[in-house]
Each structure stands twice: as structure tokens, then as C-alpha cells.
Amino acid sequence: MKVVSEISELKKIIQEWKQQKETLGFCPTMGTLHAGHMDLVHHSKKQCTKTIVSIFINPTQFNDPKDFEAYPNNTEADLKLCEENGVDLVFLPSVGVMYPKTETPIQMSIPSLQKTLCGRTRPGHFEGVLQIVSKLFHLTEADYGFFGLKDYQQFRVISSLVDELNFPMKIVGVPTKREDDGLAMSSRNLRLSKKDRETATLIPRMFQLAKKTLLGGEKNITVWKEILSDFLLTGTNIKIDYLEVVHPITLQPITELKGNVLLATAVFVGEVRLIDNEIFVCPE
Ligand code: PAF
């Protein structure tokens, strides 16, 4: 496995691979890697001949500088996991490499997709994500980019970027990898206390209840959301950031339980913010 930190080193390898007609798969990450990230790698390895992982804690996507400072850094363990899972190249740039001081900052946004869900409580977050993935897509010249569907809004924002600006690549959404009890894998799960980790299982159970209620004939969005939020809140320390039902492509709120709908939530369990979502096909 090759590990590089400089753009010139990365470009040299990419050029060679392009000449050899390799198909390049790319999994951008912010490190503290787990089985969910490795699932992206496995999807890439099935579809592509070379798999690149970037590990870069991107400062421009943190709306709270304290969050950025506190973000865990586990490079040694991350590299080991990448090696064990057959990654071909890890790009590990510093902040100075990705954002040289001479840079004139560019702000990118896709307002209609960013104003809802996580975008409402994390101002500037998706602008930062768009900026960094654009840079990384150009540098890696990837044919395919792999993104977890747990971050569904991020997946939609990046898919839209690639479509609208004709990036010569395809974005692949990889189904959420879950723990045995259904909790979506996330590096944030490690920050939960034992009790809060138990409480967090209410999130996947809430999605099961959502399905059951829908199949039971519930047609009213407001009632559906009330049933689900009561389930999360009653007798727990959960705080709901949002629990929304939106169109899976436009991410705009919908008023009818009809066709495909995305149920998405962000909740605080204690201090830890967790997100999850599921697309439901509403019964006729
Ligand atoms: O999902 C993440 O880890 C980050 O938002 C990403 C896509 C690596 C950009 O920094």
C-alpha cells in the first residue's frame, strides 16, 4: 500500500495508473476508520482496479472550531486497517497542503439541498464538504466515488455537484453498515457512555416502528412523526435535532405519505449527535 502526503506524489501515481488504464475508486474519509468505511473500500474493490482512500480532517466543514479541535486522529490504526483491507493508496495531506495560504477561498453551495435537515443546524458544513470533495475529485481523477448512505444529505449534495458540473465520474451510494443491534456505524458511537449506547438503539427501533405504522395504514405525516418522536423521547435523555419526512431526491418537505419518502433524523443522545435515515415506499 502506498501512503503519500504531497500532491505531487499523488499526481505521479495517478498518472501512472491512468496510463495503465486502471479504473480508480475513491473513498474520502476523515479518519477514525471503522467497518463502515471498509465497506466503502470493499465496494470500490469490487468495481475498480485501484482503490484510493483519503484521510483528511477538513477544517472548512466544521461550523464549530471546538469540534474540529476535538476531532479524533488515529492515523496509525487507520493505515493498518486500510492495509489489511487491500487499499492501494492512502492520501494523507496536511491542512497546509489542501489549503495553502495563497489560496483565494471559493464558496460553493447547492442551496435547495443544503437548507434542510443537517444544513439547518450546521451552517457552512456542506459548503466545506463541496469544497474539499471537489479538490479531492480533481486530484485523484477518480472514476468512482463511494459514499455511505448514512450521510444521505451529503450523498445527495455530492451527487448533485457531480451531475451539475459534469465531473467525469460516478458517485456510488453504499447502504448504511449497522452494528448487530441495528445502530448505524459511526466513529461517534465510541463517544457514547454505556447507558447512552443502549439508549441509541431506540434510533433503529424507531425506523422499525415507522415501517410497521406505515404498513398498518398510517397516512398522516404529522401523526406519523408524532408517534415516532414520542417513541424516541418518552423516558429518555434523547433530544431531537430534527425528524423530517422529505422527498428522497429534492430533500424538500412533503405533505403526503405517497410514493418514496425519506425519513431522516438527527438526535442528541447525551452530548453525542447521531444521524440515520431510511427510504420507505408508502403503500398505495
Ligand atoms: O463524510 C465524511 O467523512 C466527510 O464529510 C468527507 C466526505 C470525507 C469530506 O471531508
mmCIF file of N, CA and C in Angstrom, residues 36-129:
data_model
loop_
_atom_site.group_PDB
_atom_site.id
_atom_site.type_symbol
_atom_site.label_atom_id
_atom_site.label_comp_id
_atom_site.label_asym_id
_atom_site.label_seq_id
_atom_site.Cartn_x
_atom_site.Cartn_y
_atom_site.Cartn_z
ATOM 1 N N GLY A 36 -17.652 0.416 8.655
ATOM 2 C CA GLY A 36 -18.478 1.145 7.683
ATOM 3 C C GLY A 36 -17.613 1.709 6.557
ATOM 4 N N HIS A 37 -16.467 2.300 6.916
ATOM 5 C CA HIS A 37 -15.548 2.822 5.886
ATOM 6 C C HIS A 37 -15.010 1.678 5.038
ATOM 7 N N MET A 38 -14.691 0.561 5.716
ATOM 8 C CA MET A 38 -14.104 -0.563 4.970
ATOM 9 C C MET A 38 -15.125 -1.165 4.004
ATOM 10 N N ASP A 39 -16.403 -1.007 4.324
ATOM 11 C CA ASP A 39 -17.442 -1.451 3.401
ATOM 12 C C ASP A 39 -17.373 -0.620 2.100
ATOM 13 N N LEU A 40 -17.080 0.670 2.236
ATOM 14 C CA LEU A 40 -16.904 1.518 1.035
ATOM 15 C C LEU A 40 -15.728 0.982 0.226
ATOM 16 N N VAL A 41 -14.655 0.643 0.952
ATOM 17 C CA VAL A 41 -13.451 0.102 0.296
ATOM 18 C C VAL A 41 -13.803 -1.195 -0.439
ATOM 19 N N HIS A 42 -14.584 -2.069 0.214
ATOM 20 C CA HIS A 42 -14.923 -3.349 -0.426
ATOM 21 C C HIS A 42 -15.759 -3.115 -1.682
ATOM 22 N N HIS A 43 -16.690 -2.162 -1.624
ATOM 23 C CA HIS A 43 -17.477 -1.838 -2.828
ATOM 24 C C HIS A 43 -16.563 -1.334 -3.939
ATOM 25 N N SER A 44 -15.610 -0.489 -3.553
ATOM 26 C CA SER A 44 -14.687 0.055 -4.549
ATOM 27 C C SER A 44 -13.854 -1.065 -5.173
ATOM 28 N N LYS A 45 -13.393 -1.977 -4.326
ATOM 29 C CA LYS A 45 -12.517 -3.045 -4.832
ATOM 30 C C LYS A 45 -13.272 -3.983 -5.789
ATOM 31 N N LYS A 46 -14.583 -4.112 -5.571
ATOM 32 C CA LYS A 46 -15.382 -4.955 -6.476
ATOM 33 C C LYS A 46 -15.520 -4.294 -7.843
ATOM 34 N N GLN A 47 -15.631 -2.962 -7.832
ATOM 35 C CA GLN A 47 -15.969 -2.245 -9.063
ATOM 36 C C GLN A 47 -14.743 -1.676 -9.794
ATOM 37 N N CYS A 48 -13.635 -1.503 -9.075
ATOM 38 C CA CYS A 48 -12.496 -0.758 -9.632
ATOM 39 C C CYS A 48 -11.220 -1.591 -9.497
ATOM 40 N N THR A 49 -10.196 -1.223 -10.276
ATOM 41 C CA THR A 49 -8.944 -1.980 -10.187
ATOM 42 C C THR A 49 -7.978 -1.368 -9.162
ATOM 43 N N LYS A 50 -8.162 -0.102 -8.838
ATOM 44 C CA LYS A 50 -7.340 0.530 -7.787
ATOM 45 C C LYS A 50 -8.256 1.294 -6.836
ATOM 46 N N THR A 51 -7.963 1.190 -5.548
ATOM 47 C CA THR A 51 -8.778 1.889 -4.553
ATOM 48 C C THR A 51 -7.922 2.881 -3.766
ATOM 49 N N ILE A 52 -8.414 4.123 -3.764
ATOM 50 C CA ILE A 52 -7.711 5.207 -3.063
ATOM 51 C C ILE A 52 -8.574 5.635 -1.870
ATOM 52 N N VAL A 53 -7.942 5.807 -0.716
ATOM 53 C CA VAL A 53 -8.632 6.356 0.460
ATOM 54 C C VAL A 53 -7.929 7.659 0.813
ATOM 55 N N SER A 54 -8.700 8.710 1.070
ATOM 56 C CA SER A 54 -8.056 9.910 1.628
ATOM 57 C C SER A 54 -8.440 10.011 3.098
ATOM 58 N N ILE A 55 -7.484 10.443 3.900
ATOM 59 C CA ILE A 55 -7.744 10.690 5.322
ATOM 60 C C ILE A 55 -7.376 12.146 5.563
ATOM 61 N N PHE A 56 -8.407 12.964 5.761
ATOM 62 C CA PHE A 56 -8.154 14.395 5.937
ATOM 63 C C PHE A 56 -9.290 14.987 6.761
ATOM 64 N N ILE A 57 -8.954 15.508 7.933
ATOM 65 C CA ILE A 57 -9.974 16.154 8.766
ATOM 66 C C ILE A 57 -10.106 17.584 8.240
ATOM 67 N N ASN A 58 -11.191 17.791 7.509
ATOM 68 C CA ASN A 58 -11.332 19.019 6.730
ATOM 69 C C ASN A 58 -11.847 20.181 7.583
ATOM 70 N N PRO A 59 -10.988 21.173 7.889
ATOM 71 C CA PRO A 59 -11.428 22.240 8.807
ATOM 72 C C PRO A 59 -12.599 23.049 8.270
ATOM 73 N N THR A 60 -12.739 23.158 6.938
ATOM 74 C CA THR A 60 -13.768 24.076 6.409
ATOM 75 C C THR A 60 -15.195 23.534 6.561
ATOM 76 N N GLN A 61 -15.351 22.276 6.966
ATOM 77 C CA GLN A 61 -16.716 21.767 7.104
ATOM 78 C C GLN A 61 -17.208 21.731 8.551
ATOM 79 N N PHE A 62 -16.367 22.268 9.468
ATOM 80 C CA PHE A 62 -16.777 22.315 10.882
ATOM 81 C C PHE A 62 -17.337 23.693 11.168
ATOM 82 N N ASN A 63 -18.609 23.768 11.563
ATOM 83 C CA ASN A 63 -19.139 25.091 11.887
ATOM 84 C C ASN A 63 -18.698 25.534 13.285
ATOM 85 N N ASP A 64 -18.253 24.560 14.117
ATOM 86 C CA ASP A 64 -17.766 24.905 15.453
ATOM 87 C C ASP A 64 -16.272 24.540 15.540
ATOM 88 N N PRO A 65 -15.390 25.553 15.659
ATOM 89 C CA PRO A 65 -13.946 25.278 15.676
ATOM 90 C C PRO A 65 -13.545 24.307 16.807
ATOM 91 N N LYS A 66 -14.330 24.319 17.914
ATOM 92 C CA LYS A 66 -14.016 23.410 19.039
ATOM 93 C C LYS A 66 -14.199 21.959 18.625
ATOM 94 N N ASP A 67 -15.212 21.722 17.790
ATOM 95 C CA ASP A 67 -15.488 20.377 17.254
ATOM 96 C C ASP A 67 -14.310 19.885 16.424
ATOM 97 N N PHE A 68 -13.742 20.819 15.643
ATOM 98 C CA PHE A 68 -12.585 20.485 14.795
ATOM 99 C C PHE A 68 -11.389 20.112 15.664
ATOM 100 N N GLU A 69 -11.147 20.943 16.700
ATOM 101 C CA GLU A 69 -10.017 20.675 17.606
ATOM 102 C C GLU A 69 -10.170 19.307 18.275
ATOM 103 N N ALA A 70 -11.428 18.965 18.631
ATOM 104 C CA ALA A 70 -11.670 17.733 19.411
ATOM 105 C C ALA A 70 -11.771 16.500 18.508
ATOM 106 N N TYR A 71 -11.735 16.696 17.187
ATOM 107 C CA TYR A 71 -11.966 15.555 16.291
ATOM 108 C C TYR A 71 -10.823 14.536 16.432
ATOM 109 N N PRO A 72 -11.168 13.254 16.649
ATOM 110 C CA PRO A 72 -10.104 12.269 16.914
ATOM 111 C C PRO A 72 -9.213 12.016 15.705
ATOM 112 N N ASN A 73 -7.977 11.654 15.999
ATOM 113 C CA ASN A 73 -6.985 11.398 14.959
ATOM 114 C C ASN A 73 -6.325 10.058 15.281
ATOM 115 N N ASN A 74 -6.501 9.088 14.407
ATOM 116 C CA ASN A 74 -5.993 7.735 14.697
ATOM 117 C C ASN A 74 -5.220 7.189 13.503
ATOM 118 N N THR A 75 -4.278 7.960 13.001
ATOM 119 C CA THR A 75 -3.644 7.625 11.730
ATOM 120 C C THR A 75 -3.047 6.218 11.706
ATOM 121 N N GLU A 76 -2.358 5.860 12.777
ATOM 122 C CA GLU A 76 -1.663 4.560 12.765
ATOM 123 C C GLU A 76 -2.657 3.406 12.567
ATOM 124 N N ALA A 77 -3.723 3.420 13.394
ATOM 125 C CA ALA A 77 -4.741 2.361 13.303
ATOM 126 C C ALA A 77 -5.448 2.431 11.951
ATOM 127 N N ASP A 78 -5.685 3.646 11.447
ATOM 128 C CA ASP A 78 -6.369 3.803 10.150
ATOM 129 C C ASP A 78 -5.551 3.176 9.023
ATOM 130 N N LEU A 79 -4.239 3.433 9.049
ATOM 131 C CA LEU A 79 -3.379 2.899 7.978
ATOM 132 C C LEU A 79 -3.345 1.371 8.039
ATOM 133 N N LYS A 80 -3.340 0.840 9.257
ATOM 134 C CA LYS A 80 -3.315 -0.616 9.428
ATOM 135 C C LYS A 80 -4.589 -1.228 8.813
ATOM 136 N N LEU A 81 -5.712 -0.611 9.128
ATOM 137 C CA LEU A 81 -6.994 -1.113 8.621
ATOM 138 C C LEU A 81 -7.035 -1.037 7.083
ATOM 139 N N CYS A 82 -6.534 0.056 6.532
ATOM 140 C CA CYS A 82 -6.509 0.212 5.068
ATOM 141 C C CYS A 82 -5.646 -0.883 4.445
ATOM 142 N N GLU A 83 -4.484 -1.088 5.039
ATOM 143 C CA GLU A 83 -3.554 -2.113 4.538
ATOM 144 C C GLU A 83 -4.240 -3.492 4.568
ATOM 145 N N GLU A 84 -4.850 -3.829 5.716
ATOM 146 C CA GLU A 84 -5.498 -5.142 5.874
ATOM 147 C C GLU A 84 -6.633 -5.345 4.876
ATOM 148 N N ASN A 85 -7.244 -4.249 4.453
ATOM 149 C CA ASN A 85 -8.401 -4.361 3.564
ATOM 150 C C ASN A 85 -8.059 -4.133 2.095
ATOM 151 N N GLY A 86 -6.772 -4.101 1.799
ATOM 152 C CA GLY A 86 -6.346 -4.091 0.401
ATOM 153 C C GLY A 86 -6.452 -2.756 -0.310
ATOM 154 N N VAL A 87 -6.421 -1.648 0.455
ATOM 155 C CA VAL A 87 -6.394 -0.318 -0.175
ATOM 156 C C VAL A 87 -5.074 -0.174 -0.926
ATOM 157 N N ASP A 88 -5.094 0.448 -2.115
ATOM 158 C CA ASP A 88 -3.862 0.580 -2.903
ATOM 159 C C ASP A 88 -3.087 1.845 -2.554
ATOM 160 N N LEU A 89 -3.840 2.912 -2.225
ATOM 161 C CA LEU A 89 -3.171 4.199 -1.991
ATOM 162 C C LEU A 89 -3.927 4.996 -0.936
ATOM 163 N N VAL A 90 -3.192 5.517 0.039
ATOM 164 C CA VAL A 90 -3.803 6.420 1.019
ATOM 165 C C VAL A 90 -3.214 7.817 0.800
ATOM 166 N N PHE A 91 -4.097 8.786 0.641
ATOM 167 C CA PHE A 91 -3.667 10.183 0.534
ATOM 168 C C PHE A 91 -3.930 10.833 1.890
ATOM 169 N N LEU A 92 -2.865 11.337 2.490
ATOM 170 C CA LEU A 92 -2.904 11.809 3.877
ATOM 171 C C LEU A 92 -2.335 13.228 3.936
ATOM 172 N N PRO A 93 -3.017 14.186 3.332
ATOM 173 C CA PRO A 93 -2.421 15.527 3.257
ATOM 174 C C PRO A 93 -2.556 16.307 4.570
ATOM 175 N N SER A 94 -1.740 17.333 4.718
ATOM 176 C CA SER A 94 -1.885 18.239 5.870
ATOM 177 C C SER A 94 -2.843 19.360 5.460
ATOM 178 N N VAL A 95 -3.268 20.163 6.437
ATOM 179 C CA VAL A 95 -4.147 21.297 6.137
ATOM 180 C C VAL A 95 -3.418 22.263 5.190
ATOM 181 N N GLY A 96 -2.116 22.439 5.414
ATOM 182 C CA GLY A 96 -1.324 23.350 4.572
ATOM 183 C C GLY A 96 -1.288 22.896 3.114
ATOM 184 N N VAL A 97 -1.275 21.591 2.905
ATOM 185 C CA VAL A 97 -1.250 21.059 1.530
ATOM 186 C C VAL A 97 -2.603 21.304 0.854
ATOM 187 N N MET A 98 -3.686 21.049 1.584
ATOM 188 C CA MET A 98 -5.009 21.203 0.960
ATOM 189 C C MET A 98 -5.434 22.669 0.859
ATOM 190 N N TYR A 99 -5.014 23.478 1.842
ATOM 191 C CA TYR A 99 -5.409 24.893 1.826
ATOM 192 C C TYR A 99 -4.174 25.774 1.978
ATOM 193 N N PRO A 100 -3.384 25.908 0.900
ATOM 194 C CA PRO A 100 -2.203 26.775 1.019
ATOM 195 C C PRO A 100 -2.637 28.227 1.254
ATOM 196 N N LYS A 101 -1.781 28.965 1.944
ATOM 197 C CA LYS A 101 -2.175 30.330 2.367
ATOM 198 C C LYS A 101 -2.466 31.249 1.182
ATOM 199 N N THR A 102 -1.904 30.906 0.014
ATOM 200 C CA THR A 102 -2.080 31.760 -1.155
ATOM 201 C C THR A 102 -3.482 31.616 -1.755
ATOM 202 N N GLU A 103 -4.205 30.616 -1.269
ATOM 203 C CA GLU A 103 -5.483 30.314 -1.888
ATOM 204 C C GLU A 103 -6.489 31.452 -1.727
ATOM 205 N N THR A 104 -7.268 31.707 -2.785
ATOM 206 C CA THR A 104 -8.373 32.658 -2.662
ATOM 207 C C THR A 104 -9.617 31.819 -2.412
ATOM 208 N N PRO A 105 -10.215 31.931 -1.231
ATOM 209 C CA PRO A 105 -11.290 30.997 -0.874
ATOM 210 C C PRO A 105 -12.469 31.048 -1.853
ATOM 211 N N ILE A 106 -12.971 29.865 -2.162
ATOM 212 C CA ILE A 106 -14.139 29.752 -3.040
ATOM 213 C C ILE A 106 -15.267 29.223 -2.175
ATOM 214 N N GLN A 107 -16.467 29.776 -2.343
ATOM 215 C CA GLN A 107 -17.580 29.204 -1.593
ATOM 216 C C GLN A 107 -18.548 28.537 -2.556
ATOM 217 N N MET A 108 -18.821 27.272 -2.294
ATOM 218 C CA MET A 108 -19.709 26.523 -3.173
ATOM 219 C C MET A 108 -20.954 26.171 -2.382
ATOM 220 N N SER A 109 -22.099 26.165 -3.068
ATOM 221 C CA SER A 109 -23.293 25.685 -2.352
ATOM 222 C C SER A 109 -24.370 25.250 -3.331
ATOM 223 N N ILE A 110 -25.213 24.363 -2.858
ATOM 224 C CA ILE A 110 -26.389 23.928 -3.622
ATOM 225 C C ILE A 110 -27.561 24.217 -2.688
ATOM 226 N N PRO A 111 -28.010 25.496 -2.689
ATOM 227 C CA PRO A 111 -28.908 25.955 -1.621
ATOM 228 C C PRO A 111 -30.109 25.049 -1.371
ATOM 229 N N SER A 112 -30.785 24.584 -2.424
ATOM 230 C CA SER A 112 -32.034 23.846 -2.161
ATOM 231 C C SER A 112 -31.767 22.557 -1.386
ATOM 232 N N LEU A 113 -30.618 21.941 -1.617
ATOM 233 C CA LEU A 113 -30.315 20.681 -0.917
ATOM 234 C C LEU A 113 -29.700 20.925 0.456
ATOM 235 N N GLN A 114 -29.157 22.110 0.660
ATOM 236 C CA GLN A 114 -28.405 22.379 1.897
ATOM 237 C C GLN A 114 -29.220 23.029 2.992
ATOM 238 N N LYS A 115 -30.361 23.616 2.591
ATOM 239 C CA LYS A 115 -31.095 24.404 3.601
ATOM 240 C C LYS A 115 -31.902 23.538 4.543
ATOM 241 N N THR A 116 -32.074 22.241 4.205
ATOM 242 C CA THR A 116 -32.912 21.387 5.041
ATOM 243 C C THR A 116 -32.038 20.513 5.948
ATOM 244 N N LEU A 117 -32.671 19.657 6.711
ATOM 245 C CA LEU A 117 -32.044 18.604 7.523
ATOM 246 C C LEU A 117 -30.800 19.124 8.251
ATOM 247 N N CYS A 118 -29.639 18.470 8.050
ATOM 248 C CA CYS A 118 -28.429 18.859 8.792
ATOM 249 C C CYS A 118 -27.978 20.284 8.453
ATOM 250 N N GLY A 119 -28.287 20.733 7.242
ATOM 251 C CA GLY A 119 -27.843 22.060 6.809
ATOM 252 C C GLY A 119 -28.414 23.161 7.687
ATOM 253 N N ARG A 120 -29.598 22.903 8.272
ATOM 254 C CA ARG A 120 -30.246 23.946 9.088
ATOM 255 C C ARG A 120 -29.472 24.229 10.364
ATOM 256 N N THR A 121 -28.936 23.153 10.976
ATOM 257 C CA THR A 121 -28.250 23.370 12.268
ATOM 258 C C THR A 121 -26.728 23.356 12.128
ATOM 259 N N ARG A 122 -26.240 23.108 10.890
ATOM 260 C CA ARG A 122 -24.786 23.105 10.706
ATOM 261 C C ARG A 122 -24.415 24.074 9.574
ATOM 262 N N PRO A 123 -24.611 25.386 9.803
ATOM 263 C CA PRO A 123 -24.344 26.342 8.729
ATOM 264 C C PRO A 123 -22.891 26.256 8.252
ATOM 265 N N GLY A 124 -22.706 26.246 6.959
ATOM 266 C CA GLY A 124 -21.346 26.216 6.403
ATOM 267 C C GLY A 124 -20.815 24.806 6.194
ATOM 268 N N HIS A 125 -21.479 23.812 6.792
ATOM 269 C CA HIS A 125 -20.952 22.447 6.723
ATOM 270 C C HIS A 125 -20.873 21.937 5.285
ATOM 271 N N PHE A 126 -21.973 22.021 4.554
ATOM 272 C CA PHE A 126 -21.954 21.435 3.205
ATOM 273 C C PHE A 126 -21.107 22.262 2.229
ATOM 274 N N GLU A 127 -20.972 23.573 2.496
ATOM 275 C CA GLU A 127 -20.071 24.385 1.667
ATOM 276 C C GLU A 127 -18.656 23.801 1.788
ATOM 277 N N GLY A 128 -18.274 23.470 3.022
ATOM 278 C CA GLY A 128 -16.945 22.902 3.279
ATOM 279 C C GLY A 128 -16.791 21.530 2.633
ATOM 280 N N VAL A 129 -17.858 20.724 2.686
ATOM 281 C CA VAL A 129 -17.799 19.383 2.083
ATOM 282 C C VAL A 129 -17.642 19.512 0.558
#
